[in-house]
XYZ file of C-alpha atoms in Angstrom:
239
model
C -10.107 48.134 -0.167
C -8.114 45.426 1.561
C -10.892 42.948 0.825
C -10.885 43.831 -2.879
C -7.126 43.425 -2.982
C -7.376 39.984 -1.360
C -10.022 38.882 -3.864
C -7.915 40.144 -6.757
C -4.870 38.192 -5.546
C -7.016 35.105 -5.052
C -8.267 35.320 -8.642
C -4.705 35.678 -9.932
C -3.589 32.694 -7.856
C -6.525 30.622 -9.103
C -5.838 31.426 -12.762
C -2.170 30.520 -12.400
C -2.554 27.153 -10.690
C -5.942 25.799 -11.777
C -7.557 24.904 -15.072
C -10.834 26.625 -16.010
C -13.943 25.202 -14.355
C -16.201 23.507 -16.942
C -18.553 26.146 -18.359
C -21.413 23.698 -18.789
C -23.764 21.942 -16.347
C -22.264 18.735 -14.991
C -22.741 16.097 -12.323
C -20.035 14.171 -10.440
C -20.493 10.618 -9.237
C -18.457 7.777 -7.754
C -18.827 4.114 -8.602
C -17.444 1.328 -6.422
C -17.092 -2.393 -6.968
C -15.616 -5.097 -4.720
C -15.014 -8.800 -5.212
C -13.940 -11.555 -2.852
C -11.380 -13.898 -4.419
C -9.334 -16.872 -3.245
C -5.618 -15.962 -3.087
C -3.144 -18.110 -4.998
C 0.190 -16.398 -4.259
C 1.855 -14.337 -1.548
C 4.824 -12.167 -0.666
C 6.376 -12.945 2.720
C 8.523 -10.294 4.378
C 10.664 -10.703 7.467
C 13.502 -9.067 9.318
C 16.478 -10.565 11.121
C 17.536 -8.545 14.159
C 20.627 -9.505 16.143
C 22.089 -7.697 19.138
C 25.422 -8.659 20.660
C 27.938 -6.878 22.848
C 30.774 -7.831 20.516
C 30.495 -6.902 16.854
C 32.229 -10.089 15.690
C 29.810 -12.230 17.707
C 26.855 -10.375 16.207
C 28.091 -11.093 12.689
C 28.388 -14.784 13.476
C 24.855 -14.980 14.913
C 23.471 -13.054 11.953
C 25.116 -15.454 9.524
C 23.812 -18.474 11.442
C 20.268 -17.083 11.517
C 20.292 -16.372 7.789
C 21.528 -19.894 7.140
C 18.568 -21.292 9.103
C 16.176 -19.191 7.056
C 17.672 -20.279 3.752
C 17.451 -23.932 4.808
C 13.721 -23.482 5.468
C 13.250 -22.061 1.982
C 15.334 -24.802 0.381
C 13.486 -27.612 2.168
C 10.184 -26.163 0.970
C 11.323 -25.861 -2.647
C 11.419 -22.061 -2.793
C 13.280 -20.941 -5.910
C 16.371 -18.867 -4.942
C 15.385 -16.312 -7.594
C 12.214 -15.634 -5.584
C 14.228 -14.489 -2.566
C 15.286 -10.842 -2.288
C 17.890 -9.908 0.317
C 18.315 -6.281 1.325
C 21.458 -4.594 2.546
C 22.576 -5.432 6.068
C 22.483 -2.559 8.535
C 24.733 -2.263 11.596
C 24.544 0.344 14.333
C 26.047 0.824 17.770
C 23.620 0.961 20.681
C 24.760 3.325 23.424
C 23.652 3.945 26.984
C 22.168 7.356 27.696
C 22.031 9.591 30.724
C 18.749 10.020 32.539
C 17.967 13.158 30.576
C 18.170 11.092 27.377
C 20.483 13.519 25.578
C 24.072 12.568 26.308
C 25.271 9.259 24.914
C 27.550 7.119 27.080
C 29.506 3.916 26.456
C 28.581 1.429 23.746
C 26.337 -1.363 25.053
C 26.590 -3.488 21.946
C 25.883 -3.708 18.232
C 22.607 -4.300 16.436
C 22.519 -5.979 13.025
C 19.373 -5.972 10.886
C 18.665 -7.467 7.491
C 15.380 -7.695 5.593
C 14.154 -10.453 3.287
C 11.298 -10.685 0.816
C 10.101 -14.006 -0.588
C 7.647 -14.328 -3.465
C 5.626 -17.542 -3.311
C 4.051 -18.307 -6.675
C 1.777 -20.836 -5.007
C 0.601 -21.368 -1.442
C 1.190 -25.095 -1.198
C 3.893 -24.767 1.486
C 2.937 -21.346 2.848
C 1.782 -22.475 6.306
C 4.809 -24.724 6.797
C 7.221 -21.962 5.800
C 5.718 -19.260 8.025
C 5.353 -21.628 10.986
C 9.023 -22.574 10.786
C 10.148 -18.976 10.316
C 8.497 -17.701 13.507
C 10.302 -20.413 15.479
C 13.723 -19.108 14.479
C 15.415 -16.887 17.054
C 16.156 -13.308 15.925
C 13.469 -13.405 13.203
C 10.951 -10.580 13.574
C 8.050 -8.952 11.735
C 7.005 -11.902 9.598
C 4.285 -10.407 7.391
C 2.429 -11.744 4.379
C 0.666 -10.024 1.507
C -1.715 -12.259 -0.419
C -2.787 -11.763 -4.000
C -4.212 -13.454 -7.097
C -2.338 -14.079 -10.329
C -5.178 -12.715 -12.492
C -5.523 -9.447 -10.585
C -5.317 -7.287 -13.725
C -8.234 -9.097 -15.369
C -10.286 -8.802 -12.192
C -9.551 -5.084 -11.890
C -10.672 -4.492 -15.488
C -13.966 -6.223 -14.688
C -14.348 -4.255 -11.452
C -13.758 -0.951 -13.236
C -16.469 -1.911 -15.739
C -18.879 -2.727 -12.914
C -17.994 0.490 -11.072
C -18.529 2.461 -14.275
C -22.020 1.025 -14.727
C -22.915 1.907 -11.128
C -21.584 5.445 -11.590
C -23.604 5.925 -14.766
C -26.800 4.645 -13.115
C -26.233 6.991 -10.175
C -25.683 9.935 -12.530
C -28.885 9.130 -14.429
C -30.883 9.049 -11.191
C -29.418 12.345 -9.999
C -30.089 14.007 -13.355
C -33.636 12.634 -13.530
C -34.343 14.060 -10.103
C -33.606 17.504 -11.535
C -35.521 16.920 -14.740
C -32.470 16.682 -17.012
C -30.445 13.934 -18.691
C -26.760 13.060 -18.778
C -25.000 13.683 -22.061
C -21.439 12.374 -22.175
C -18.422 11.677 -19.969
C -16.256 14.740 -19.485
C -13.609 13.264 -17.151
C -12.862 10.057 -15.289
C -10.217 8.718 -12.924
C -9.731 5.669 -10.749
C -7.588 7.174 -7.988
C -10.449 6.790 -5.553
C -10.068 10.393 -4.388
C -11.943 13.503 -5.448
C -9.310 15.648 -3.736
C -6.749 15.263 -6.529
C -9.502 14.826 -9.104
C -10.902 18.343 -8.668
C -7.564 19.956 -7.868
C -7.257 20.379 -11.641
C -10.176 22.789 -11.507
C -9.156 24.452 -8.263
C -12.120 22.931 -6.403
C -12.324 21.288 -3.018
C -14.146 18.018 -2.501
C -14.674 15.424 0.180
C -11.909 12.845 0.209
C -12.972 9.297 -0.687
C -10.332 6.574 -0.616
C -10.785 3.089 -2.007
C -9.064 0.548 0.243
C -7.605 -2.494 -1.465
C -7.542 -4.903 1.403
C -5.393 -7.434 -0.363
C -2.628 -4.829 -0.375
C -2.316 -4.668 3.409
C 0.318 -6.953 4.975
C -0.952 -9.248 7.730
C 0.654 -11.394 10.377
C -0.781 -14.833 9.720
C 0.403 -18.430 9.712
C -2.659 -19.479 7.756
C -3.993 -18.729 4.308
C -7.104 -16.520 4.370
C -10.241 -17.946 2.808
C -10.510 -14.898 0.576
C -9.138 -11.406 -0.027
C -11.040 -8.379 -1.264
C -10.118 -6.437 -4.390
C -11.846 -3.092 -4.803
C -11.917 -0.406 -7.471
C -13.415 3.062 -7.227
C -13.837 5.495 -10.114
C -14.865 9.147 -10.186
C -16.779 10.396 -13.227
C -17.868 13.813 -14.388
C -20.885 13.662 -16.702
C -21.907 16.579 -18.883
C -25.630 17.304 -18.555
C -27.847 17.712 -21.578
C -29.097 21.295 -21.728
């Protein structure tokens, strides 16, 4: 009786939170496409971290460090509108007892401020990053490379991935002696987990990594970056 009650509650829960499962035969496939491209722009991110015993001294050093950074940008013809400055953060650093719980006297003050610079071309990239890492109190210099025609490339990659998915579906259907009919659903999230959540189904998680989206620590421009697209397709099978 308890088992029947559990099943009944499960059915109620399923009907409330999931759409009906397709009532026709279908096949699910994934298509992937990747292209290596030469980057032509980048976003450089960095952080200024200053620690001084006296708060006033820390503010002075922070200001001096920022001035050095801005001079590097100016000498390399970086448009001021391409520079984003985030809010400065200040916090007191305190000594702690051996147990790590009780805070003691203030040891000093830490100031941090983040910057983001959009380089529309990479002509002076290596010079800029090389000079930045030489500046005291500058940390976490990271770069994210990209291409200006990314949207066009992604459209082409989705088309290629779609063709691969369709060919895969045809092969799977042919192996069972049937044919594919039409597309029932499609997404490009790269994950079946959210894709089938609509129908209350579980599926293996597949994630498409876009390598150009991962920040790297580099003083040099990479020869290429990879742009990838992955699509999931549900094909209705011909009865």
